[in-house]
């Protein structure tokens, strides 16, 4: 679909646009833009009796805060430029949503569909050995997470390999996030990015400027939504959005689009894909070609598959008035220009998909504290609330509705606390973006505003730290 500028070109263009609004010395800006460290490796893996050489990468974009943080993707065309661009996005994403990490990203150039589970385990473990040997992973150094083609299973292999190579390391599990619950994971991480996209969509529509420009109201129920990518981000988002009353009128996948103007049954579609490995021929919708999702009538488009999907040609086809970027870098700068010209609002990736890294941050903190969130305070919270109910009942002579009291009895567990922290982060993030936007009425879009938010904070951190030695 795309043969234009690379992700790195797009990042650099967006960065330069934002840098014009930030007061910092040119040398500092240039240093912030540059990628601090990269590790490109070629390692052998035994695949069905043959020695196969695989290429792996890890880029740490900025050490202004450590550890650095960012996902690992398994994708056939991943290369050094791509992980450098993705690592840079992570730096500004973390800064944007006040997560105290520098940005990083890694990948292995494979199509995970081509390998068995045992082979994938060997590949992942070998990659982790390489990262460990070169100091590109560790709880205080660089903490990977899931991305395209990887999930909690791969993160468990990484944690286990790192722990084996670092006996006695108390915080070994904090070397990676997105792990299964039984291996130091946190409740809510799997769905966190999709959930964050849902919050981003809701928050964007709370602002009158955005309502005016899109012609949409703050009411999300009834919105017609198209999603590209039905994986971790797109799948969870679609499920949560449907539960929230939105109508998922189309899903675009690697092999086809499935559409239904009356709304798809997302749970049934997930089950269909689980059984058959594809959404194709789903009886609850019409199967069309891969790019057909672009032409569907809808209010909101959520690209949640891969980068460089919305360029000059494809952006012109989009019917949505609001684009919420679940994927990293789905819109090129020519795509952005088309959207600006047509008055389509784009909620940018470095804010919209920051839910994943936010909850990864919570997981890392949980691992370092060696305790589940809520364990110390939950009972105290429940007792305090019930005591208050008693007091009010005594004073008023009235009885509280039993279902409200029942709700209070369960208190806030880890899942509720994670969701609360995520929601707060997304609410505040949008407030910060809109504050910057209002300060600079000439700013072209929300992407520039989000970059400026992040860039200002990174520049401040450089200022505090200076250059040493
Ligand atoms: P995933 O591998 O779980 O899902 C990707 C989905 O996109 C799959 O269902 C795949 O079949 C589909 N896909 C692949 N090629 C496609 C194509 N050409 N057209 C349409 N669909 C295609 O990956 P994910 O973790 O959901 O990541 C998706 C995007 O979100 C990536 O850009 C990633 O960097 C970004 N992201 C992920 C997270 C996270 O927590 N997983 C966090 C932030 C951003």
mmCIF file with all atom_site columns, N, CA, C and O in Angstrom, residues 198 220-225 239-248:
data_model
loop_
_atom_site.group_PDB
_atom_site.id
_atom_site.type_symbol
_atom_site.label_atom_id
_atom_site.label_alt_id
_atom_site.label_comp_id
_atom_site.label_asym_id
_atom_site.label_entity_id
_atom_site.label_seq_id
_atom_site.pdbx_PDB_ins_code
_atom_site.Cartn_x
_atom_site.Cartn_y
_atom_site.Cartn_z
_atom_site.occupancy
_atom_site.B_iso_or_equiv
_atom_site.pdbx_formal_charge
_atom_site.auth_seq_id
_atom_site.auth_comp_id
_atom_site.auth_asym_id
_atom_site.auth_atom_id
_atom_site.pdbx_PDB_model_num
ATOM 1  N N  . UNK A 1 198 ? -9.636  3.580  23.642 1.00 0.00 ? 198 UNK A N  1
ATOM 2  C CA . UNK A 1 198 ? -11.035 3.891  23.939 1.00 0.00 ? 198 UNK A CA 1
ATOM 3  C C  . UNK A 1 198 ? -11.125 5.193  24.775 1.00 0.00 ? 198 UNK A C  1
ATOM 4  O O  . UNK A 1 198 ? -11.936 6.064  24.486 1.00 0.00 ? 198 UNK A O  1
ATOM 5  N N  . UNK A 1 220 ? -20.385 8.856  22.869 1.00 0.00 ? 220 UNK A N  1
ATOM 6  C CA . UNK A 1 220 ? -19.686 7.836  22.065 1.00 0.00 ? 220 UNK A CA 1
ATOM 7  C C  . UNK A 1 220 ? -20.630 6.705  21.653 1.00 0.00 ? 220 UNK A C  1
ATOM 8  O O  . UNK A 1 220 ? -20.406 6.062  20.625 1.00 0.00 ? 220 UNK A O  1
ATOM 9  N N  . UNK A 1 221 ? -21.681 6.470  22.455 1.00 0.00 ? 221 UNK A N  1
ATOM 10 C CA . UNK A 1 221 ? -22.620 5.395  22.106 1.00 0.00 ? 221 UNK A CA 1
ATOM 11 C C  . UNK A 1 221 ? -23.223 5.705  20.736 1.00 0.00 ? 221 UNK A C  1
ATOM 12 O O  . UNK A 1 221 ? -23.608 6.836  20.460 1.00 0.00 ? 221 UNK A O  1
ATOM 13 N N  . UNK A 1 222 ? -23.269 4.713  19.893 1.00 0.00 ? 222 UNK A N  1
ATOM 14 C CA . UNK A 1 222 ? -23.866 4.887  18.565 1.00 0.00 ? 222 UNK A CA 1
ATOM 15 C C  . UNK A 1 222 ? -22.856 5.281  17.494 1.00 0.00 ? 222 UNK A C  1
ATOM 16 O O  . UNK A 1 222 ? -23.181 5.241  16.299 1.00 0.00 ? 222 UNK A O  1
ATOM 17 N N  . UNK A 1 223 ? -21.638 5.642  17.876 1.00 0.00 ? 223 UNK A N  1
ATOM 18 C CA . UNK A 1 223 ? -20.629 5.999  16.859 1.00 0.00 ? 223 UNK A CA 1
ATOM 19 C C  . UNK A 1 223 ? -20.357 4.804  15.950 1.00 0.00 ? 223 UNK A C  1
ATOM 20 O O  . UNK A 1 223 ? -20.267 3.657  16.423 1.00 0.00 ? 223 UNK A O  1
ATOM 21 N N  . UNK A 1 224 ? -20.208 5.069  14.650 1.00 0.00 ? 224 UNK A N  1
ATOM 22 C CA . UNK A 1 224 ? -19.871 3.988  13.709 1.00 0.00 ? 224 UNK A CA 1
ATOM 23 C C  . UNK A 1 224 ? -18.348 3.966  13.532 1.00 0.00 ? 224 UNK A C  1
ATOM 24 O O  . UNK A 1 224 ? -17.755 4.963  13.113 1.00 0.00 ? 224 UNK A O  1
ATOM 25 N N  . UNK A 1 225 ? -17.754 2.831  13.882 1.00 0.00 ? 225 UNK A N  1
ATOM 26 C CA . UNK A 1 225 ? -16.293 2.772  13.953 1.00 0.00 ? 225 UNK A CA 1
ATOM 27 C C  . UNK A 1 225 ? -15.743 1.682  13.027 1.00 0.00 ? 225 UNK A C  1
ATOM 28 O O  . UNK A 1 225 ? -16.286 0.578  12.978 1.00 0.00 ? 225 UNK A O  1
ATOM 29 N N  . UNK A 1 239 ? -13.663 -4.789 21.013 1.00 0.00 ? 239 UNK A N  1
ATOM 30 C CA . UNK A 1 239 ? -14.488 -5.452 22.035 1.00 0.00 ? 239 UNK A CA 1
ATOM 31 C C  . UNK A 1 239 ? -15.003 -4.420 23.055 1.00 0.00 ? 239 UNK A C  1
ATOM 32 O O  . UNK A 1 239 ? -16.192 -4.380 23.386 1.00 0.00 ? 239 UNK A O  1
ATOM 33 N N  . UNK A 1 240 ? -14.093 -3.573 23.526 1.00 0.00 ? 240 UNK A N  1
ATOM 34 C CA . UNK A 1 240 ? -14.473 -2.588 24.557 1.00 0.00 ? 240 UNK A CA 1
ATOM 35 C C  . UNK A 1 240 ? -15.387 -1.505 23.984 1.00 0.00 ? 240 UNK A C  1
ATOM 36 O O  . UNK A 1 240 ? -16.318 -1.054 24.647 1.00 0.00 ? 240 UNK A O  1
ATOM 37 N N  . UNK A 1 241 ? -15.107 -1.103 22.746 1.00 0.00 ? 241 UNK A N  1
ATOM 38 C CA . UNK A 1 241 ? -15.920 -0.055 22.120 1.00 0.00 ? 241 UNK A CA 1
ATOM 39 C C  . UNK A 1 241 ? -17.341 -0.562 21.897 1.00 0.00 ? 241 UNK A C  1
ATOM 40 O O  . UNK A 1 241 ? -18.319 0.156  22.122 1.00 0.00 ? 241 UNK A O  1
ATOM 41 N N  . UNK A 1 242 ? -17.455 -1.831 21.472 1.00 0.00 ? 242 UNK A N  1
ATOM 42 C CA . UNK A 1 242 ? -18.784 -2.406 21.267 1.00 0.00 ? 242 UNK A CA 1
ATOM 43 C C  . UNK A 1 242 ? -19.544 -2.456 22.604 1.00 0.00 ? 242 UNK A C  1
ATOM 44 O O  . UNK A 1 242 ? -20.719 -2.082 22.671 1.00 0.00 ? 242 UNK A O  1
ATOM 45 N N  . UNK A 1 243 ? -18.842 -2.874 23.663 1.00 0.00 ? 243 UNK A N  1
ATOM 46 C CA . UNK A 1 243 ? -19.481 -2.935 24.985 1.00 0.00 ? 243 UNK A CA 1
ATOM 47 C C  . UNK A 1 243 ? -19.921 -1.545 25.436 1.00 0.00 ? 243 UNK A C  1
ATOM 48 O O  . UNK A 1 243 ? -20.856 -1.399 26.211 1.00 0.00 ? 243 UNK A O  1
ATOM 49 N N  . UNK A 1 244 ? -19.249 -0.525 24.930 1.00 0.00 ? 244 UNK A N  1
ATOM 50 C CA . UNK A 1 244 ? -19.540 0.866  25.297 1.00 0.00 ? 244 UNK A CA 1
ATOM 51 C C  . UNK A 1 244 ? -20.666 1.451  24.421 1.00 0.00 ? 244 UNK A C  1
ATOM 52 O O  . UNK A 1 244 ? -20.999 2.620  24.527 1.00 0.00 ? 244 UNK A O  1
ATOM 53 N N  . UNK A 1 245 ? -21.205 0.637  23.526 1.00 0.00 ? 245 UNK A N  1
ATOM 54 C CA . UNK A 1 245 ? -22.341 1.089  22.720 1.00 0.00 ? 245 UNK A CA 1
ATOM 55 C C  . UNK A 1 245 ? -21.970 1.579  21.336 1.00 0.00 ? 245 UNK A C  1
ATOM 56 O O  . UNK A 1 245 ? -22.829 2.028  20.577 1.00 0.00 ? 245 UNK A O  1
ATOM 57 N N  . UNK A 1 246 ? -20.680 1.520  20.972 1.00 0.00 ? 246 UNK A N  1
ATOM 58 C CA . UNK A 1 246 ? -20.300 1.929  19.606 1.00 0.00 ? 246 UNK A CA 1
ATOM 59 C C  . UNK A 1 246 ? -20.627 0.770  18.647 1.00 0.00 ? 246 UNK A C  1
ATOM 60 O O  . UNK A 1 246 ? -20.743 -0.381 19.065 1.00 0.00 ? 246 UNK A O  1
ATOM 61 N N  . UNK A 1 247 ? -20.746 1.128  17.375 1.00 0.00 ? 247 UNK A N  1
ATOM 62 C CA . UNK A 1 247 ? -21.060 0.120  16.366 1.00 0.00 ? 247 UNK A CA 1
ATOM 63 C C  . UNK A 1 247 ? -19.805 -0.135 15.537 1.00 0.00 ? 247 UNK A C  1
ATOM 64 O O  . UNK A 1 247 ? -19.322 0.792  14.868 1.00 0.00 ? 247 UNK A O  1
ATOM 65 N N  . UNK A 1 248 ? -19.271 -1.343 15.579 1.00 0.00 ? 248 UNK A N  1
ATOM 66 C CA . UNK A 1 248 ? -18.068 -1.651 14.801 1.00 0.00 ? 248 UNK A CA 1
ATOM 67 C C  . UNK A 1 248 ? -18.547 -2.088 13.414 1.00 0.00 ? 248 UNK A C  1
ATOM 68 O O  . UNK A 1 248 ? -19.003 -3.224 13.226 1.00 0.00 ? 248 UNK A O  1
#
